[in-house]
mmCIF file of C-alpha atoms in Angstrom:
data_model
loop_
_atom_site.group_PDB
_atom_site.id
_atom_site.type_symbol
_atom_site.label_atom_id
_atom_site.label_comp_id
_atom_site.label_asym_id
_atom_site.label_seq_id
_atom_site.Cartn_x
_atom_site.Cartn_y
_atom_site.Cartn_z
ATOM 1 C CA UNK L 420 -37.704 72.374 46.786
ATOM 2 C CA UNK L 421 -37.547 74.596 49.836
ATOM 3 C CA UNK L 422 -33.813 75.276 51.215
ATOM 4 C CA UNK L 423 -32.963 77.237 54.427
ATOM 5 C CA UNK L 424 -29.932 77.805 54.578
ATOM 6 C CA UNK L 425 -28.679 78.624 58.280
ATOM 7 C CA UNK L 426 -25.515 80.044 59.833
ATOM 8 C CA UNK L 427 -23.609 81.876 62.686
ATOM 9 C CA UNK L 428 -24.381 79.773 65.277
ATOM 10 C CA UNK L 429 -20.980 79.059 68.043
ATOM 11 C CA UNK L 430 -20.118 79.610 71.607
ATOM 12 C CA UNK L 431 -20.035 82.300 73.683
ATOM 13 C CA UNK L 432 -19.574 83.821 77.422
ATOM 14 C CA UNK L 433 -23.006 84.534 79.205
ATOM 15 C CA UNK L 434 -24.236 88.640 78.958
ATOM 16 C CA UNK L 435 -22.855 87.797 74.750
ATOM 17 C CA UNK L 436 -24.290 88.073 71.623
ATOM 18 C CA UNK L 437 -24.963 86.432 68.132
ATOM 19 C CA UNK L 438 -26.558 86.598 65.258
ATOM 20 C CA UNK L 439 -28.087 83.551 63.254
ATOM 21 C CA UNK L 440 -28.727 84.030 59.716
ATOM 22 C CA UNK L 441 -31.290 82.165 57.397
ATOM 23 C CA UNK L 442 -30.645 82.466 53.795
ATOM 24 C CA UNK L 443 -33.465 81.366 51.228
ATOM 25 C CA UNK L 444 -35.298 82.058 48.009
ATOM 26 C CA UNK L 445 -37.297 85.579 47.314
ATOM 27 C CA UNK L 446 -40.387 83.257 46.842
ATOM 28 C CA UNK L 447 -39.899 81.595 49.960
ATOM 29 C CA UNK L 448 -38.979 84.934 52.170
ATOM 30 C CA UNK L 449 -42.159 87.151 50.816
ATOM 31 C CA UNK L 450 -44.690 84.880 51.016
ATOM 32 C CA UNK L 451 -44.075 82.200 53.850
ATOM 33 C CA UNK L 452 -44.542 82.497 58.011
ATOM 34 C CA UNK L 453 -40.410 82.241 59.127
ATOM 35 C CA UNK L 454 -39.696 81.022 62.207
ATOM 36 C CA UNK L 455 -37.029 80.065 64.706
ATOM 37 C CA UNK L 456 -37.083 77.227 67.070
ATOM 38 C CA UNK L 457 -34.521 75.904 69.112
ATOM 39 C CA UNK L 458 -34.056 72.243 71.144
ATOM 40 C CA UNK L 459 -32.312 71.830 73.943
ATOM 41 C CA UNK L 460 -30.394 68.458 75.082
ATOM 42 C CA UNK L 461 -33.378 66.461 76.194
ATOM 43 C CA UNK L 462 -35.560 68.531 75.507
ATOM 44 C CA UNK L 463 -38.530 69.267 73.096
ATOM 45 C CA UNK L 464 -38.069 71.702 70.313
ATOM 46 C CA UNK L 465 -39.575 74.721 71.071
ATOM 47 C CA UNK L 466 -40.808 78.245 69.179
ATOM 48 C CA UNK L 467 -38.231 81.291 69.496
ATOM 49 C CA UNK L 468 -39.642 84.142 67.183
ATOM 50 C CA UNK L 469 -41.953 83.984 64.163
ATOM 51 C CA UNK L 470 -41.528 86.693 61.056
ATOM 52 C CA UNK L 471 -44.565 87.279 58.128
ATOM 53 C CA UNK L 472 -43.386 89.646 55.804
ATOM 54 C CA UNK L 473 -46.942 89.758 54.351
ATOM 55 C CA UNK L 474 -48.785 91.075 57.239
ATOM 56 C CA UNK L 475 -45.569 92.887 58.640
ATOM 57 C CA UNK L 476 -45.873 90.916 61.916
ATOM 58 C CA UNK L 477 -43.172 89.200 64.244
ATOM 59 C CA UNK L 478 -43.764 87.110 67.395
ATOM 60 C CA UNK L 479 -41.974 85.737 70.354
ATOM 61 C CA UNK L 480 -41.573 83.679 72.855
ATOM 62 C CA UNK L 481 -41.643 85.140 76.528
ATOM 63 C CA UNK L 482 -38.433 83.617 77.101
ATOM 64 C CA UNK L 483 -36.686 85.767 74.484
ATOM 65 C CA UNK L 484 -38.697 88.848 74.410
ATOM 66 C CA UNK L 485 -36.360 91.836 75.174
ATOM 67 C CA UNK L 486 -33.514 89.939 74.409
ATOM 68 C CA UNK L 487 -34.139 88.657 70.751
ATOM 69 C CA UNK L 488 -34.922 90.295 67.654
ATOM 70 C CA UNK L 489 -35.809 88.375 64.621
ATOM 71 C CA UNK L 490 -35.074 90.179 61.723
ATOM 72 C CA UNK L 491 -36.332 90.121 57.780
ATOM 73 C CA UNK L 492 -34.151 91.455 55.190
ATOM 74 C CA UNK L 493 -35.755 91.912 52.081
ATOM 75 C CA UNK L 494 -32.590 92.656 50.415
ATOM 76 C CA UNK L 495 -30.731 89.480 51.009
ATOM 77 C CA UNK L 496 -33.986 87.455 51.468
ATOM 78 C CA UNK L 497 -32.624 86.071 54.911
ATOM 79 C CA UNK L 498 -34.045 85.738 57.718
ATOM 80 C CA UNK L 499 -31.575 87.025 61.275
ATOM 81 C CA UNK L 500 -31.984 86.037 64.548
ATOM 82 C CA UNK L 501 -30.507 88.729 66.955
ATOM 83 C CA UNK L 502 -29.633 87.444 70.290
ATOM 84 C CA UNK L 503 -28.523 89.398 72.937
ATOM 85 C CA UNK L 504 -28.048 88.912 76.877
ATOM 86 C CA UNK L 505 -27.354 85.144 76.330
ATOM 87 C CA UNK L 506 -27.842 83.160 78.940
ATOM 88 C CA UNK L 507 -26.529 79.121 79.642
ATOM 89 C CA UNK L 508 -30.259 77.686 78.834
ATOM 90 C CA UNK L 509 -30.385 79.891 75.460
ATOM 91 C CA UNK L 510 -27.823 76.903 74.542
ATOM 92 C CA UNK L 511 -29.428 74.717 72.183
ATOM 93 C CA UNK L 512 -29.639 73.621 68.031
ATOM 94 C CA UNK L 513 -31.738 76.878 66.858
ATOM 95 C CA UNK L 514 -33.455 75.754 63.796
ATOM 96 C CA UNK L 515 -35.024 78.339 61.293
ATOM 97 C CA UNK L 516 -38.517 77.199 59.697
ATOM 98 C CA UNK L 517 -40.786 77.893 57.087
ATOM 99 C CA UNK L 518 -44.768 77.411 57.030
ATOM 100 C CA UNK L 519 -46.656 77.842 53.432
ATOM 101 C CA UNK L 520 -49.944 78.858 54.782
ATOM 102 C CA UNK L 521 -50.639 82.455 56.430
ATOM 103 C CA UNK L 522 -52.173 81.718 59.882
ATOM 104 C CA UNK L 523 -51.879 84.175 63.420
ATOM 105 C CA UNK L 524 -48.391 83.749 64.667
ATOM 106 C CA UNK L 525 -48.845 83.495 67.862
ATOM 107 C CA UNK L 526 -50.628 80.143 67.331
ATOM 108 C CA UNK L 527 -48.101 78.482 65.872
ATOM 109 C CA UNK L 528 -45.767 75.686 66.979
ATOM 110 C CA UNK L 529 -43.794 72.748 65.547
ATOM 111 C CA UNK L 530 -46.562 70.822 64.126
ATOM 112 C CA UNK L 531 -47.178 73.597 61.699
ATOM 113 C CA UNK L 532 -44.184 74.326 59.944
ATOM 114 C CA UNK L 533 -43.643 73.026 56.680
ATOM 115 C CA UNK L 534 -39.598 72.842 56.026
ATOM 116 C CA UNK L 535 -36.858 73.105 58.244
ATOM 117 C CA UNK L 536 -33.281 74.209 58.376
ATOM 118 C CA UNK L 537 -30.248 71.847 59.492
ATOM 119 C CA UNK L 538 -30.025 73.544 62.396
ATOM 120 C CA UNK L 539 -27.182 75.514 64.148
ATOM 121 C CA UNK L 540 -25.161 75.049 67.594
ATOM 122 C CA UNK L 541 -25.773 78.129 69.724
ATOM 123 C CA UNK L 542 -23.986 77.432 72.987
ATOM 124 C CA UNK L 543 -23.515 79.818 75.995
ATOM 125 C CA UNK L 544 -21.419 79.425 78.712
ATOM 126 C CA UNK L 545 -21.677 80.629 82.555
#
């Protein structure tokens, strides 16, 4: 069974930072496309960042890029999610995901993705 395992979500003050953390098995880290989504209130989920430690690729989303990092280490097997220069509509449930299959990350979304974390509260205020 597939576990990911997330954490560090919270609130904080626009121009902030924080760091979500994805813990899982080695298996699980080496060989499956990681991911981060996030869903808004009333909103769709939508892709954040993508991670293959196979090919030694990462993706993301042009709303993010420059301001995220997503973040393997192979150590820990866990998957980070650097955010910095939060702004009010980063607030959302950021979920971390895990696809079996190797595919080109940048045509990834939802549909695609295996398992899925619980999902943590990442709210930002003006």
């Amino acid at each position: 069974q597939v576990q990911l395992m997330e954490s560090g979500g919270g609130s904080v003050q626009a121009g902030g930072s924080l760091r979500l953390s994805c813990a899982m098995s080695p298996y699980i880290f080496k060989n499956y496309i990681l991911g981060w989504f996030r869903q808004a209130p009333g909103k769709e989920r939508e892709r954040v960042a993508y991670y293959y430690r196979q090919s030694g690729t990462s993706y993301y989303a042009d709303s993010v890029q420059g301001r995220f990092t997503i973040i393997g280490d192979n150590a820990k097997t866990t998957l980070y999610l650097q955010m910095y220069s939060l702004k009010p509509e980063d607030t959302a449930v950021y979920y971390c995901a895990a696809r079996e299959r190797g595919a080109l990350l940048f045509s990834l979304f939802e549909q695609d993705f295996d398992y899925w974390g619980q999902g943590t509260q990442v709210t930002v205020s003006s």
